[in-house]
């Protein structure tokens, strides 16, 4: 691949606690993720998958190393931008295990809110939201409240929200854990489609072996170290 | 998109229920301030009803509204003869219990001279007292109808006129009768006791011509202060201008009421603050995950703070308006006069806004401490 990676991690370490209580969640992790690819992170519980994802999402500050997001050096021993939230708003879309839609907003509002936070007016944001809901095949449920959505529908709305500001990086922590295997497969297909059509890098934490074939690459973590990488050859 | 309103709509029942409770509290606060204003108006009402410019009272006293003041009724002629006096009238004040339609009522009976200062200034229904005996002008709050009779002491009075909103500072409705009738009412003894008195005083029937004050109206251009100073030079007399008189009342009645009502108002506002604070806090706790999600997506803190503060303000504003509406509607049913002044309502509104801001502090603090990463945890 000749393109620039959207996520470039070099020697990232992260530990929690000190002394006897010290847990090294990430040890000297380096990773490149290219646009248009779907990357999996697997490993036993406590191996540091969520920690790695949170570091990439600029939610958790690592202890050392450096990190570049879509070409911009954002961490180099310390955060280089004071406004991490606007960084997230413009560069990163999050998809959660439990969909985490705001319970007091309906489907399209949940998508539009991310857009309005980035400065769009409501009309623009709504238009964009409906577009995305259509793209993800849940436009019929646009006025439903999250409580009225099925698990699969809610997860699609959540994906639409993650896409609202056209991020180049999409982070998903066990997005299919709450879905049956058929729906899980559909969600993964959607993420593949998003990666391919929007030239985004999708990083997915998962335990779910049934969907392993949907990834371009799967990194296996153990005790905070990437101990192996499997490539899925695609036609 | 206003997240605060959307969230309120989502929890509408609880929100409105809280508002209902708060509106009652704020309504009570408004009512108390209204009662306080009413109290001032009422207590000044009696003093103002006399239409006086100067009050001539017993020497070394501050007049009948502060302490006992007695002076001989014939001083009226002497005062009236002073240069600069347009009119002067003797007045007496006494509390009387009367049974009306089977109910015992406390009345403030004012004795005043017909067509002289001190008699009822504005009769809204019927006519003033014109006959020298057994006629009365009563305040509507006494519940007496025109033409109705009421027994005061041993005498039966006919109500010939009605006034409005005229009560003593204790809330007792005012009834005007002639000064002569009032003096009889005050000093007339039962026939047996009277006979004994006559014997004791050696045949002379004791004078009952005593008044509590002489109400003076001055000619145009006469300075009440100067006039009062001149009167004070007389032996056994003191004089207060109308302003002095009102100030005396303010000090005695109003200051105490202000302290009491101020205390209760402050307590109720504290309770309101706690209630708003708790509800906003629990609403914030319920939204913990949503707030974490918003932070994770990238919402700046001012959005999160705005969300909580707006909810607190909405709660305060809705409750205040509902409380104000409640009190305006129920004003007539209060046992005391409630005077709602726009400026009082406006300042309470301002205080409520401040209370909301204070109350939202706990919620805001909690919200700001929420870790965006907690949105990720399943
Ligand atoms: N906030 C924290 N404070 C202290 N230790 C933490 C914290 N977050 C994670 N850890 C520790 O860091 C290590 C890695 O945690 P992480 O959540 O990344 O694991 P994971 O691979 O996502 O596990 P799972 O599959 O159970 O989600 C674990 O040992 C965990 O106990
Ligand atoms: Mg995890």
mmCIF file of C-alpha atoms in Angstrom, chain B residues 184-316:
data_model
loop_
_atom_site.group_PDB
_atom_site.id
_atom_site.type_symbol
_atom_site.label_atom_id
_atom_site.label_comp_id
_atom_site.label_asym_id
_atom_site.label_seq_id
_atom_site.Cartn_x
_atom_site.Cartn_y
_atom_site.Cartn_z
ATOM 1 C CA UNK B 184 -69.943 55.926 75.607
ATOM 2 C CA UNK B 185 -68.906 52.510 74.411
ATOM 3 C CA UNK B 186 -65.558 52.881 76.088
ATOM 4 C CA UNK B 187 -66.511 54.472 79.359
ATOM 5 C CA UNK B 188 -70.184 53.698 79.918
ATOM 6 C CA UNK B 189 -70.538 51.417 82.819
ATOM 7 C CA UNK B 190 -73.370 49.151 83.610
ATOM 8 C CA UNK B 191 -76.145 51.120 85.388
ATOM 9 C CA UNK B 192 -75.189 49.694 88.773
ATOM 10 C CA UNK B 193 -71.501 50.554 88.442
ATOM 11 C CA UNK B 194 -72.392 53.989 87.115
ATOM 12 C CA UNK B 195 -74.510 54.748 90.162
ATOM 13 C CA UNK B 196 -71.634 53.722 92.412
ATOM 14 C CA UNK B 197 -69.249 55.996 90.526
ATOM 15 C CA UNK B 198 -71.609 58.937 90.821
ATOM 16 C CA UNK B 199 -71.788 58.404 94.559
ATOM 17 C CA UNK B 200 -68.028 58.136 94.867
ATOM 18 C CA UNK B 201 -67.282 61.290 92.928
ATOM 19 C CA UNK B 202 -69.716 63.233 95.006
ATOM 20 C CA UNK B 203 -72.507 63.717 92.553
ATOM 21 C CA UNK B 204 -70.551 65.025 89.560
ATOM 22 C CA UNK B 205 -70.828 62.587 86.728
ATOM 23 C CA UNK B 206 -67.223 61.877 85.607
ATOM 24 C CA UNK B 207 -66.236 63.286 82.254
ATOM 25 C CA UNK B 208 -66.055 60.793 79.445
ATOM 26 C CA UNK B 209 -64.950 63.311 76.865
ATOM 27 C CA UNK B 210 -61.569 61.778 76.244
ATOM 28 C CA UNK B 211 -59.997 61.275 72.814
ATOM 29 C CA UNK B 212 -56.882 59.389 71.732
ATOM 30 C CA UNK B 213 -55.726 61.971 69.243
ATOM 31 C CA UNK B 214 -56.769 65.080 67.431
ATOM 32 C CA UNK B 215 -56.514 64.902 63.690
ATOM 33 C CA UNK B 216 -55.525 68.204 62.097
ATOM 34 C CA UNK B 217 -55.803 69.395 58.551
ATOM 35 C CA UNK B 218 -53.920 72.568 57.740
ATOM 36 C CA UNK B 219 -54.586 75.467 55.442
ATOM 37 C CA UNK B 220 -52.685 75.444 52.166
ATOM 38 C CA UNK B 221 -49.095 76.630 52.556
ATOM 39 C CA UNK B 222 -48.780 75.769 56.237
ATOM 40 C CA UNK B 223 -45.805 73.520 56.946
ATOM 41 C CA UNK B 224 -46.929 70.514 59.046
ATOM 42 C CA UNK B 225 -43.485 70.219 60.634
ATOM 43 C CA UNK B 226 -43.465 73.787 61.835
ATOM 44 C CA UNK B 227 -47.026 73.467 63.051
ATOM 45 C CA UNK B 228 -46.184 70.291 64.985
ATOM 46 C CA UNK B 229 -43.192 71.996 66.590
ATOM 47 C CA UNK B 230 -45.407 74.861 67.714
ATOM 48 C CA UNK B 231 -47.910 72.475 69.278
ATOM 49 C CA UNK B 232 -45.213 70.671 71.219
ATOM 50 C CA UNK B 233 -44.522 73.882 73.088
ATOM 51 C CA UNK B 234 -47.934 73.519 74.621
ATOM 52 C CA UNK B 235 -48.055 71.700 77.876
ATOM 53 C CA UNK B 236 -49.348 68.132 77.903
ATOM 54 C CA UNK B 237 -49.482 67.838 74.145
ATOM 55 C CA UNK B 238 -47.285 66.262 71.542
ATOM 56 C CA UNK B 239 -47.681 66.358 67.811
ATOM 57 C CA UNK B 240 -46.620 64.180 64.942
ATOM 58 C CA UNK B 241 -46.787 64.945 61.284
ATOM 59 C CA UNK B 242 -48.414 62.321 59.072
ATOM 60 C CA UNK B 243 -44.922 61.229 58.004
ATOM 61 C CA UNK B 244 -43.833 60.841 61.632
ATOM 62 C CA UNK B 245 -46.952 58.853 62.348
ATOM 63 C CA UNK B 246 -46.357 56.484 59.448
ATOM 64 C CA UNK B 247 -42.748 56.070 60.505
ATOM 65 C CA UNK B 248 -43.836 55.185 64.044
ATOM 66 C CA UNK B 249 -46.078 52.474 62.639
ATOM 67 C CA UNK B 250 -43.382 51.227 60.322
ATOM 68 C CA UNK B 251 -41.035 50.830 63.226
ATOM 69 C CA UNK B 252 -43.418 49.027 65.513
ATOM 70 C CA UNK B 253 -45.571 46.840 63.292
ATOM 71 C CA UNK B 254 -43.757 46.600 60.050
ATOM 72 C CA UNK B 255 -40.224 45.909 61.174
ATOM 73 C CA UNK B 256 -41.299 42.900 63.183
ATOM 74 C CA UNK B 257 -43.372 41.572 60.298
ATOM 75 C CA UNK B 258 -40.509 42.199 57.925
ATOM 76 C CA UNK B 259 -38.161 40.158 60.073
ATOM 77 C CA UNK B 260 -40.615 37.290 60.477
ATOM 78 C CA UNK B 261 -41.601 37.167 56.858
ATOM 79 C CA UNK B 262 -38.036 37.698 55.733
ATOM 80 C CA UNK B 263 -36.981 34.700 57.811
ATOM 81 C CA UNK B 264 -39.676 32.421 56.403
ATOM 82 C CA UNK B 265 -39.047 33.622 52.882
ATOM 83 C CA UNK B 266 -35.349 32.892 53.232
ATOM 84 C CA UNK B 267 -36.062 29.428 54.648
ATOM 85 C CA UNK B 268 -38.485 28.595 51.856
ATOM 86 C CA UNK B 269 -36.016 29.782 49.245
ATOM 87 C CA UNK B 270 -33.367 27.553 50.842
ATOM 88 C CA UNK B 271 -35.768 24.617 50.686
ATOM 89 C CA UNK B 272 -36.464 25.435 47.043
ATOM 90 C CA UNK B 273 -32.748 25.526 46.337
ATOM 91 C CA UNK B 274 -32.287 22.123 47.921
ATOM 92 C CA UNK B 275 -35.209 20.654 45.989
ATOM 93 C CA UNK B 276 -34.085 22.061 42.647
ATOM 94 C CA UNK B 277 -30.543 20.988 43.438
ATOM 95 C CA UNK B 278 -31.542 17.428 44.286
ATOM 96 C CA UNK B 279 -33.791 16.987 41.279
ATOM 97 C CA UNK B 280 -31.245 18.460 38.906
ATOM 98 C CA UNK B 281 -28.608 16.262 40.523
ATOM 99 C CA UNK B 282 -30.645 13.082 40.079
ATOM 100 C CA UNK B 283 -31.520 14.107 36.532
ATOM 101 C CA UNK B 284 -27.786 14.494 35.909
ATOM 102 C CA UNK B 285 -26.995 11.127 37.476
ATOM 103 C CA UNK B 286 -29.665 9.525 35.269
ATOM 104 C CA UNK B 287 -28.009 11.133 32.262
ATOM 105 C CA UNK B 288 -24.503 10.067 33.228
ATOM 106 C CA UNK B 289 -24.137 7.756 30.273
ATOM 107 C CA UNK B 290 -25.612 10.282 27.852
ATOM 108 C CA UNK B 291 -23.269 12.963 29.128
ATOM 109 C CA UNK B 292 -20.286 10.628 28.791
ATOM 110 C CA UNK B 293 -21.402 9.834 25.246
ATOM 111 C CA UNK B 294 -21.745 13.513 24.391
ATOM 112 C CA UNK B 295 -18.272 14.187 25.757
ATOM 113 C CA UNK B 296 -16.909 11.239 23.837
ATOM 114 C CA UNK B 297 -18.414 12.419 20.578
ATOM 115 C CA UNK B 298 -16.793 15.755 21.270
ATOM 116 C CA UNK B 299 -19.327 18.045 22.958
ATOM 117 C CA UNK B 300 -17.518 20.893 24.725
ATOM 118 C CA UNK B 301 -18.071 21.431 28.443
ATOM 119 C CA UNK B 302 -20.126 24.540 27.879
ATOM 120 C CA UNK B 303 -22.712 22.364 26.101
ATOM 121 C CA UNK B 304 -22.872 19.999 29.049
ATOM 122 C CA UNK B 305 -23.065 22.831 31.573
ATOM 123 C CA UNK B 306 -25.684 24.538 29.421
ATOM 124 C CA UNK B 307 -27.765 21.386 29.367
ATOM 125 C CA UNK B 308 -27.926 21.224 33.152
ATOM 126 C CA UNK B 309 -28.242 24.932 33.874
ATOM 127 C CA UNK B 310 -31.009 25.311 31.313
ATOM 128 C CA UNK B 311 -32.946 22.516 32.948
ATOM 129 C CA UNK B 312 -32.573 24.129 36.350
ATOM 130 C CA UNK B 313 -33.650 27.490 34.952
ATOM 131 C CA UNK B 314 -36.591 25.941 33.130
ATOM 132 C CA UNK B 315 -37.653 24.322 36.377
ATOM 133 C CA UNK B 316 -37.392 27.617 38.249
#
